[in-house]
GROMACS .gro file of N, CA and C in nm:
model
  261
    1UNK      N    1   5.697   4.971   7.726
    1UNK     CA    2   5.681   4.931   7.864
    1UNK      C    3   5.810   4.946   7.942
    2UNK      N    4   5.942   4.921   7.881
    2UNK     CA    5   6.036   4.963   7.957
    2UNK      C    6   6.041   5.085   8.004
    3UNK      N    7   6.044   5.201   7.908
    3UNK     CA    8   6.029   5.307   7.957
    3UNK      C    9   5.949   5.348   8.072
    4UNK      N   10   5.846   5.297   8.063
    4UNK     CA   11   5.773   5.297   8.180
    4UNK      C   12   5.808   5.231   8.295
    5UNK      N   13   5.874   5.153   8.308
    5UNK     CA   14   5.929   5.049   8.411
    5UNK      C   15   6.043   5.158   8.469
    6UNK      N   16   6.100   5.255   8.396
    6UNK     CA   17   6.249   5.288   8.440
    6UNK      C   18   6.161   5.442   8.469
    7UNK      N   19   6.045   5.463   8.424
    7UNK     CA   20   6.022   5.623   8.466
    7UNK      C   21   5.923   5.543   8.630
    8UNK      N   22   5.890   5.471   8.637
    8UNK     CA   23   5.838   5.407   8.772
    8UNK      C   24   5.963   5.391   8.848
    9UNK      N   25   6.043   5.301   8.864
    9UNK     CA   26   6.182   5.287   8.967
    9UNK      C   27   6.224   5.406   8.974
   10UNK      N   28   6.244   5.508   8.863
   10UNK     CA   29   6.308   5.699   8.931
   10UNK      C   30   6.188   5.702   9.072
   11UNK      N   31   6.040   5.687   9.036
   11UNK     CA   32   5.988   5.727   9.131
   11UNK      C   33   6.033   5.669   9.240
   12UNK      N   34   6.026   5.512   9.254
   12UNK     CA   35   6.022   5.477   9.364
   12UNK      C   36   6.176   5.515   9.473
   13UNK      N   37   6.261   5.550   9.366
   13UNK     CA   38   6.415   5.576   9.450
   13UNK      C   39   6.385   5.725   9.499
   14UNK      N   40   6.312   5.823   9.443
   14UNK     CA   41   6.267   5.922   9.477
   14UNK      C   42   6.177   5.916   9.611
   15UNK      N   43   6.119   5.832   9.657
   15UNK     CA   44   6.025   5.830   9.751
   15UNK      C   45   6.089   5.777   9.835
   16UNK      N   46   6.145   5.681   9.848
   16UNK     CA   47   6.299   5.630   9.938
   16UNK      C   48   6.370   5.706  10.011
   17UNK      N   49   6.415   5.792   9.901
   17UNK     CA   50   6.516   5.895   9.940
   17UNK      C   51   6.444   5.986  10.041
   18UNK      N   52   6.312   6.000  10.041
   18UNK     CA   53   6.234   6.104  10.107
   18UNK      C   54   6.127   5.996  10.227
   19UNK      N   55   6.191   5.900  10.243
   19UNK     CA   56   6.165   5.844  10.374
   19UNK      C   57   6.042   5.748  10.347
   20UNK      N   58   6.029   5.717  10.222
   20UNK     CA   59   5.846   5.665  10.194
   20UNK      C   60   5.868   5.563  10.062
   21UNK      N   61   5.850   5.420  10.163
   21UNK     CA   62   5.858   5.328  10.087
   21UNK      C   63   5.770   5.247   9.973
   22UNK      N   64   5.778   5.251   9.867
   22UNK     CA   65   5.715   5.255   9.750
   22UNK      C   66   5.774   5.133   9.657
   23UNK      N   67   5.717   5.085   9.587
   23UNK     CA   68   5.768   4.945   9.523
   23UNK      C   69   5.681   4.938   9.398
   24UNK      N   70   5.748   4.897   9.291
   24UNK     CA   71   5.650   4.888   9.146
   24UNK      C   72   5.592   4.757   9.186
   25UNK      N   73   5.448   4.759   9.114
   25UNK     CA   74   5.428   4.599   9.114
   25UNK      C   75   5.426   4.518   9.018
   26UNK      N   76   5.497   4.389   9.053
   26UNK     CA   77   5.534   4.259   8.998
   26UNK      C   78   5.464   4.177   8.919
   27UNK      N   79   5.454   4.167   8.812
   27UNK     CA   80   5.404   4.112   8.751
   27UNK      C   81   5.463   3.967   8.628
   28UNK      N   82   5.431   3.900   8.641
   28UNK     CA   83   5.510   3.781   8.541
   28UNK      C   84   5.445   3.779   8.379
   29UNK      N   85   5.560   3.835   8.336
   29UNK     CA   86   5.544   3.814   8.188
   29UNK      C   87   5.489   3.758   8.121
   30UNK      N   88   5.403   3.756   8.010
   30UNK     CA   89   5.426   3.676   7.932
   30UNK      C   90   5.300   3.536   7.938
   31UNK      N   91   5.309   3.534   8.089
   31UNK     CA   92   5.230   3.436   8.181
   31UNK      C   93   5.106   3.470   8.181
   32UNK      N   94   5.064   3.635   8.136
   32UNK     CA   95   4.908   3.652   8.182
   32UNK      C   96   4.834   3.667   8.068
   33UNK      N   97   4.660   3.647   8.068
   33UNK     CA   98   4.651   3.647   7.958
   33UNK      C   99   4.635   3.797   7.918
   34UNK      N  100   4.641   3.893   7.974
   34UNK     CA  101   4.639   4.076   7.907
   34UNK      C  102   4.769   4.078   7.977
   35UNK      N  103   4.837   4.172   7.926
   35UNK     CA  104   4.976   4.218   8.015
   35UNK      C  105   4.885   4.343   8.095
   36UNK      N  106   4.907   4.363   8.190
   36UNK     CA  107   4.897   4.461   8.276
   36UNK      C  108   5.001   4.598   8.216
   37UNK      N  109   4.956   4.693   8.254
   37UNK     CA  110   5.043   4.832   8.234
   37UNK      C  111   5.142   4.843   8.405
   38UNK      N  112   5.212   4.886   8.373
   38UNK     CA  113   5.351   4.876   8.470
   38UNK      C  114   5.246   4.995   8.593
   39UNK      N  115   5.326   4.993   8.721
   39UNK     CA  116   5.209   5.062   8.805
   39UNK      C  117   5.277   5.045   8.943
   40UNK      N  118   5.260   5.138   9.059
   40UNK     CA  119   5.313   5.143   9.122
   40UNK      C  120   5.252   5.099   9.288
   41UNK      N  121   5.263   4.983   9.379
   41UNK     CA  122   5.208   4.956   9.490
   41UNK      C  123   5.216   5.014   9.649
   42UNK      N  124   5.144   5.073   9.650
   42UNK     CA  125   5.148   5.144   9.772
   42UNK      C  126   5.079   5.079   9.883
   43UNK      N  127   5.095   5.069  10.015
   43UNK     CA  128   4.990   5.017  10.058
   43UNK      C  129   5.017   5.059  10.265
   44UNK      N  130   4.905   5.081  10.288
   44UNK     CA  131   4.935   5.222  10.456
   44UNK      C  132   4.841   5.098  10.532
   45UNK      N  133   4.922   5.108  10.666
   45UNK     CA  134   4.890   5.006  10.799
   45UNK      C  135   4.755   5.132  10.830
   46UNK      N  136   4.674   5.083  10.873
   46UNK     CA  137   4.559   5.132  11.000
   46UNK      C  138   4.631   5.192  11.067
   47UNK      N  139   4.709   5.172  11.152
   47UNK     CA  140   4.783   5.235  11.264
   47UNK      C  141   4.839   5.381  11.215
   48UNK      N  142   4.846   5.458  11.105
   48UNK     CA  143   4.931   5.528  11.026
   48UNK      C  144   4.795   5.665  11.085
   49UNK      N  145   4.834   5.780  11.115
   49UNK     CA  146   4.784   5.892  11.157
   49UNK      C  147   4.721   5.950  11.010
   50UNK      N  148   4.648   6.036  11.011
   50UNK     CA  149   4.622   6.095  10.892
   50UNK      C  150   4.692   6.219  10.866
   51UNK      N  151   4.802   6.251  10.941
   51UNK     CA  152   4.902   6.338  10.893
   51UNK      C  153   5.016   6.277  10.795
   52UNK      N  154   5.037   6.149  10.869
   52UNK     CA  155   5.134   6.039  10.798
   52UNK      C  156   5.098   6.016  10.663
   53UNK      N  157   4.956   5.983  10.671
   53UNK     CA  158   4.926   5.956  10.543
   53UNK      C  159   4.968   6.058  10.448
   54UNK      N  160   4.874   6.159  10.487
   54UNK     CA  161   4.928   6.322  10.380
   54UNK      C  162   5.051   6.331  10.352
   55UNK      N  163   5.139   6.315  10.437
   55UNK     CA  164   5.245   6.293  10.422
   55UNK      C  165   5.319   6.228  10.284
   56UNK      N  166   5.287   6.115  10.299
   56UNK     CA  167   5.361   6.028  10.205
   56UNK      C  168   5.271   5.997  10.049
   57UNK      N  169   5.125   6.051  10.095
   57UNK     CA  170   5.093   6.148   9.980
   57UNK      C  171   5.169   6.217   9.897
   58UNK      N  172   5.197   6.368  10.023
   58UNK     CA  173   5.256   6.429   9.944
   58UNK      C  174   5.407   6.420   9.870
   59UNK      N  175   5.498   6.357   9.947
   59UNK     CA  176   5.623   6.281   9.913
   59UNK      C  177   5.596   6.201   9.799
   60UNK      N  178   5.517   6.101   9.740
   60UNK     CA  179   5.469   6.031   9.622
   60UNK      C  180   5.427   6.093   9.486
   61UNK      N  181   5.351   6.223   9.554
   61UNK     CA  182   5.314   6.323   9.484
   61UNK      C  183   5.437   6.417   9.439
   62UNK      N  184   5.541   6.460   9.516
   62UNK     CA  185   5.625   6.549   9.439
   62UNK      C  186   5.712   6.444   9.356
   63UNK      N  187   5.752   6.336   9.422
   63UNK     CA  188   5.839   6.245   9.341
   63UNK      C  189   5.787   6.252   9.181
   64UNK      N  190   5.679   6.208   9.146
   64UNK     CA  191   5.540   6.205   9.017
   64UNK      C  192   5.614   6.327   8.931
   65UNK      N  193   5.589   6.446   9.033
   65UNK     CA  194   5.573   6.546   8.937
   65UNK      C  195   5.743   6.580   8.902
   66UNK      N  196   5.865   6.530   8.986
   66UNK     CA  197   6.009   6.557   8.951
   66UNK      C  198   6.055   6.436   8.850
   67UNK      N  199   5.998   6.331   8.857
   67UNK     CA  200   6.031   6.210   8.761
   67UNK      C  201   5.968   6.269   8.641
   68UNK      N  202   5.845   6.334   8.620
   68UNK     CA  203   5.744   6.322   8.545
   68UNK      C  204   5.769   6.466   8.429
   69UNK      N  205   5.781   6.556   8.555
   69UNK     CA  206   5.813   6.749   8.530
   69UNK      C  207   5.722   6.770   8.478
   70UNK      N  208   5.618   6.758   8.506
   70UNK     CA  209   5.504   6.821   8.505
   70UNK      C  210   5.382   6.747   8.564
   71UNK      N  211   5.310   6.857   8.619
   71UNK     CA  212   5.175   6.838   8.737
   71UNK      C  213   5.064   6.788   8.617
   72UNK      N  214   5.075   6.855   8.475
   72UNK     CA  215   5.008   6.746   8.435
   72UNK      C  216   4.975   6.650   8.381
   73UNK      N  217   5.089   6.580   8.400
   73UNK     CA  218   5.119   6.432   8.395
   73UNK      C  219   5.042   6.380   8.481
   74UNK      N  220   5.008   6.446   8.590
   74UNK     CA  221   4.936   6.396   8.712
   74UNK      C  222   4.784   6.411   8.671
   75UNK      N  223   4.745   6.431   8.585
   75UNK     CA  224   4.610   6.517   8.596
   75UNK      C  225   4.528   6.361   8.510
   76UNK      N  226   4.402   6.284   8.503
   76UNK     CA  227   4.363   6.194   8.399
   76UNK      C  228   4.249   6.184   8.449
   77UNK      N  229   4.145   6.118   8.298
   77UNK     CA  230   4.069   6.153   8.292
   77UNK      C  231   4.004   6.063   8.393
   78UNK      N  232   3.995   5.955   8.438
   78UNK     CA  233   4.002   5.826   8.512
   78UNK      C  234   4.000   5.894   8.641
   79UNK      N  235   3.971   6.005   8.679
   79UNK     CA  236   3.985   6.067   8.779
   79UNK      C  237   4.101   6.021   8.958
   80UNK      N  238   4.230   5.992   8.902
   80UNK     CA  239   4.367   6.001   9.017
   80UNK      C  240   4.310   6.053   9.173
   81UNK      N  241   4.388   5.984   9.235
   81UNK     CA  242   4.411   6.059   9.387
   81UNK      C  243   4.443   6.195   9.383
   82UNK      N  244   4.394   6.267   9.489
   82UNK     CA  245   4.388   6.386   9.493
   82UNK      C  246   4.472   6.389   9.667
   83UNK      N  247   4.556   6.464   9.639
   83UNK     CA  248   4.696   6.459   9.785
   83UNK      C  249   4.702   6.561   9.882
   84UNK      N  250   4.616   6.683   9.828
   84UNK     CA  251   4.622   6.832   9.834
   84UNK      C  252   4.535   6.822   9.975
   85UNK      N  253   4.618   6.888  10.058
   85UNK     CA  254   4.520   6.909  10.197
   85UNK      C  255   4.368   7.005  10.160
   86UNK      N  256   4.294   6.920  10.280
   86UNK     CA  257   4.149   6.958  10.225
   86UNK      C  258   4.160   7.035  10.394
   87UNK      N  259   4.097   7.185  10.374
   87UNK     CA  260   4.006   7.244  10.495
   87UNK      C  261   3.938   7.319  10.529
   0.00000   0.00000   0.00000
């Protein structure tokens, strides 16, 4: 789980850096009765354009794949967000 905790924070300093604020979420140890898997909280105002959104999509999305180095890391069976402009 650490590992995972420290390959999550690369992302989130990665998405920072690229203007798009991103935060792991918090969870208390120990305290619950399943531990949760480490995971990352995103969360977009109404007010946000749907370019914005794509946007920080896609910014979230390259961060993934430069923390990660590879697209398919991105890929599961649980079927993931899909970031890729649709038209």
């Amino acid at each position: 789980m650490n590992e995972e905790e420290k390959l999550l924070q690369r992302v989130v300093d990665e998405c920072i850096e690229n203007g798009i604020l991103v935060t792991r979420a918090r969870r208390l140890r120990g305290q619950e009765a399943f531990e949760p898997e480490p995971s990352l909280k995103v969360c977009l105002s109404s007010a946000l354009g749907r370019k914005d959104v794509e946007k920080a999509g896609q910014v979230v999305k390259a961060a993934l794949i430069k923390v990660c180095g590879s697209k398919s890391v991105l890929r599961s069976s649980e079927g993931g967000a899909d970031f890729s402009e649709k038209r």
